[in-house]
Amino acid sequence: MLCEPLIDREERKMKLLPCNSYRTGLVWFWVLLGLGLVQPQPCAAGTDEPQETWYVVLLGDQRAGHVHRQTSREADRITTETSMRVRVGRGDAVIAITSDATFVETLAGEPVRAESSLGIGGMGGQPITTTLDFLGESLRITTRQGDRISQIQRPAPTEAWLPPDAAMRDVQEQLTRGADRITVRTIDPAMGHEPFTMTMTIRGKERIELFGREAESVVWDAVSSNLPGVTMREYVDASGQALKSTVSLMPGMEMTVVAADRALALSDLEPPEIMAATLLEPLPRSVPILEPRRTEHAEYIMTVPADFTLPETPAQAIRDMVAIDDGNLCRQVRITVQSRPREADVEQLLLHEPLIDRRFRVARPSELAAYREPSPLVDFNAESVRSLLHSFKQDERISERLQDAVLAERLRQLVFETIEAKDLSVGFANATETAATRRGDCTEHAVLLAALLRSCDIPSRGVAGLVYVDEFLGQRGVFGFHMWTQAYLDPDGHEGPAEAQWVDLDAALDPARPFDATHIALVLDDLNAASPLNQLVALTPVMGRLEVRVIEAE
């Protein structure tokens, strides 16, 4: 999604560029796969012949890549395989997005094993692979990235659901019965191990064009319970096989997946540019933000989808303004951001019930457990992370008696200096890889800092949101998607009057600037999943549906 710091090494000046905004587009590619709408041809009974389909991925009217799906049968096992290859432009650079998924089930529709692999980047960054082994009443989840392997055991889902081939047969059956609304529950390993519900509402029939040929289709609108706010228009044949899928990414950008032959799907293409469309220009009558990295207090009026809730933290207060009845189910909120809230400000906010919901009250130890533990993303027990921390502690300036707030700021500075190659060549690297390669953008800065904080027993979590930048891709004064870290800190020591609270730390900023008030938090995440994809999925309801007016910036 997010932002890359670039440094003038001679003048030691830094500016933030929203260079990772292409990751927000990644969510929509996953929408196509996660909703299951580019459906496989179900394996025909009594045959071992693989059934395969090819699709072209379009952004607007420009090809961006392809999807290939195949279903095969061997003995009593049915295997569904999906691969996606997409290339998009980021300025002069080209970013490759790769996705591979395999699901093995029995003829009776019992899940056996599922695996998904996701890779993003140009030069570096290793794919993250997640494997689900279904073991009766339990589920083994294995995550791999490079040489690092982590494994956890979870109870198997108790509610009924169907793996891909069985789900497709169920869809066919409902379609044959003439249902006007089709529902099915399934699991996508790339988006977690919990079942979700897909609902397809029939809209009628239509004859459509598919690269020079015409086909009769059934038209339905599809939504998924794990992707709120996203609706796709799907065109399928009489058996439910997908012919065409389309979704509006944001105003002026539509993504379409169309059935094609292998030759067309694999033919050369010119990657479309998608980053510029993710930048958000402040509305007219906004006050100027003259020095974004030095802004300590700012107020915004933001238009958001009516069912989207912005987080409230010690740095960010939210107040509903008015619902907007324009047919888009939106509302306006007033956002106040302070780079470092003073204790008096916090006390005042706590007394103002409509302004804030006390979500930053003092947390009990049990509530912080999830923010202290290692995870595939923030595995602070990895050798590369431990080695970095060991070298840090050998510095004569570091003392075990440092207050947590001081230690956290030193760690933030350490991450900024450690990640030397600040570029887009890495996709979704975990803390282990980032500490070893010292390469990445703001996602890697945020994740590595979270790991180092937890290694020092300081609870941490991730924040995805917007940050203001002076100029990018020819646009001046815009907001771009960004990621940073929050640490749960006692600002004046355990015996001081101030209470512990979540404090924002942006490791992609200059060492002298821990945070500024041009950051607007949209999503909080404990970083305990296998990849930051969860944050991106949580952002889908607001993509292309945000408007911001800057009311005050000082």
PDB file of C-alpha atoms in Angstrom, residues 27-28 31 35 191 196-197 222-231 305 307-308 534 536-543 545:
ATOM      1  CA  VAL A  27      -6.742  -6.516  -2.598  1.00  0.00           C
ATOM      2  CA  TRP A  28      -8.998  -6.329  -5.612  1.00  0.00           C
ATOM      3  CA  VAL A  31     -11.314 -10.201  -4.307  1.00  0.00           C
ATOM      4  CA  LEU A  35     -14.938 -14.509  -3.631  1.00  0.00           C
ATOM      5  CA  MET A 191      -7.472 -14.953   3.780  1.00  0.00           C
ATOM      6  CA  PHE A 196     -17.067 -17.156   4.996  1.00  0.00           C
ATOM      7  CA  THR A 197     -20.350 -16.903   3.092  1.00  0.00           C
ATOM      8  CA  ALA A 222     -21.865 -11.396  -5.646  1.00  0.00           C
ATOM      9  CA  VAL A 223     -20.830 -10.358  -2.155  1.00  0.00           C
ATOM     10  CA  SER A 224     -18.749 -12.090   0.492  1.00  0.00           C
ATOM     11  CA  SER A 225     -19.056 -11.850   4.261  1.00  0.00           C
ATOM     12  CA  ASN A 226     -15.279 -11.457   4.663  1.00  0.00           C
ATOM     13  CA  LEU A 227     -15.082  -8.545   2.205  1.00  0.00           C
ATOM     14  CA  PRO A 228     -17.740  -6.069   3.357  1.00  0.00           C
ATOM     15  CA  GLY A 229     -18.603  -3.280   0.982  1.00  0.00           C
ATOM     16  CA  VAL A 230     -17.408  -5.114  -2.145  1.00  0.00           C
ATOM     17  CA  THR A 231     -19.916  -6.136  -4.827  1.00  0.00           C
ATOM     18  CA  PRO A 305     -18.788   4.798   3.916  1.00  0.00           C
ATOM     19  CA  ASP A 307     -20.685   1.346   7.820  1.00  0.00           C
ATOM     20  CA  PHE A 308     -16.938   2.009   8.149  1.00  0.00           C
ATOM     21  CA  ASN A 534      -5.669  -8.629   6.499  1.00  0.00           C
ATOM     22  CA  LEU A 536      -5.526  -4.502   3.008  1.00  0.00           C
ATOM     23  CA  VAL A 537      -8.779  -6.449   3.072  1.00  0.00           C
ATOM     24  CA  ALA A 538     -10.019  -4.214   5.887  1.00  0.00           C
ATOM     25  CA  LEU A 539      -9.333  -1.197   3.661  1.00  0.00           C
ATOM     26  CA  THR A 540     -11.457  -2.441   0.751  1.00  0.00           C
ATOM     27  CA  PRO A 541     -14.648  -0.641   1.851  1.00  0.00           C
ATOM     28  CA  VAL A 542     -12.941   2.773   1.653  1.00  0.00           C
ATOM     29  CA  MET A 543     -10.948   2.449  -1.567  1.00  0.00           C
ATOM     30  CA  ARG A 545     -14.752   6.291  -1.362  1.00  0.00           C
TER      31      ARG A 545
END
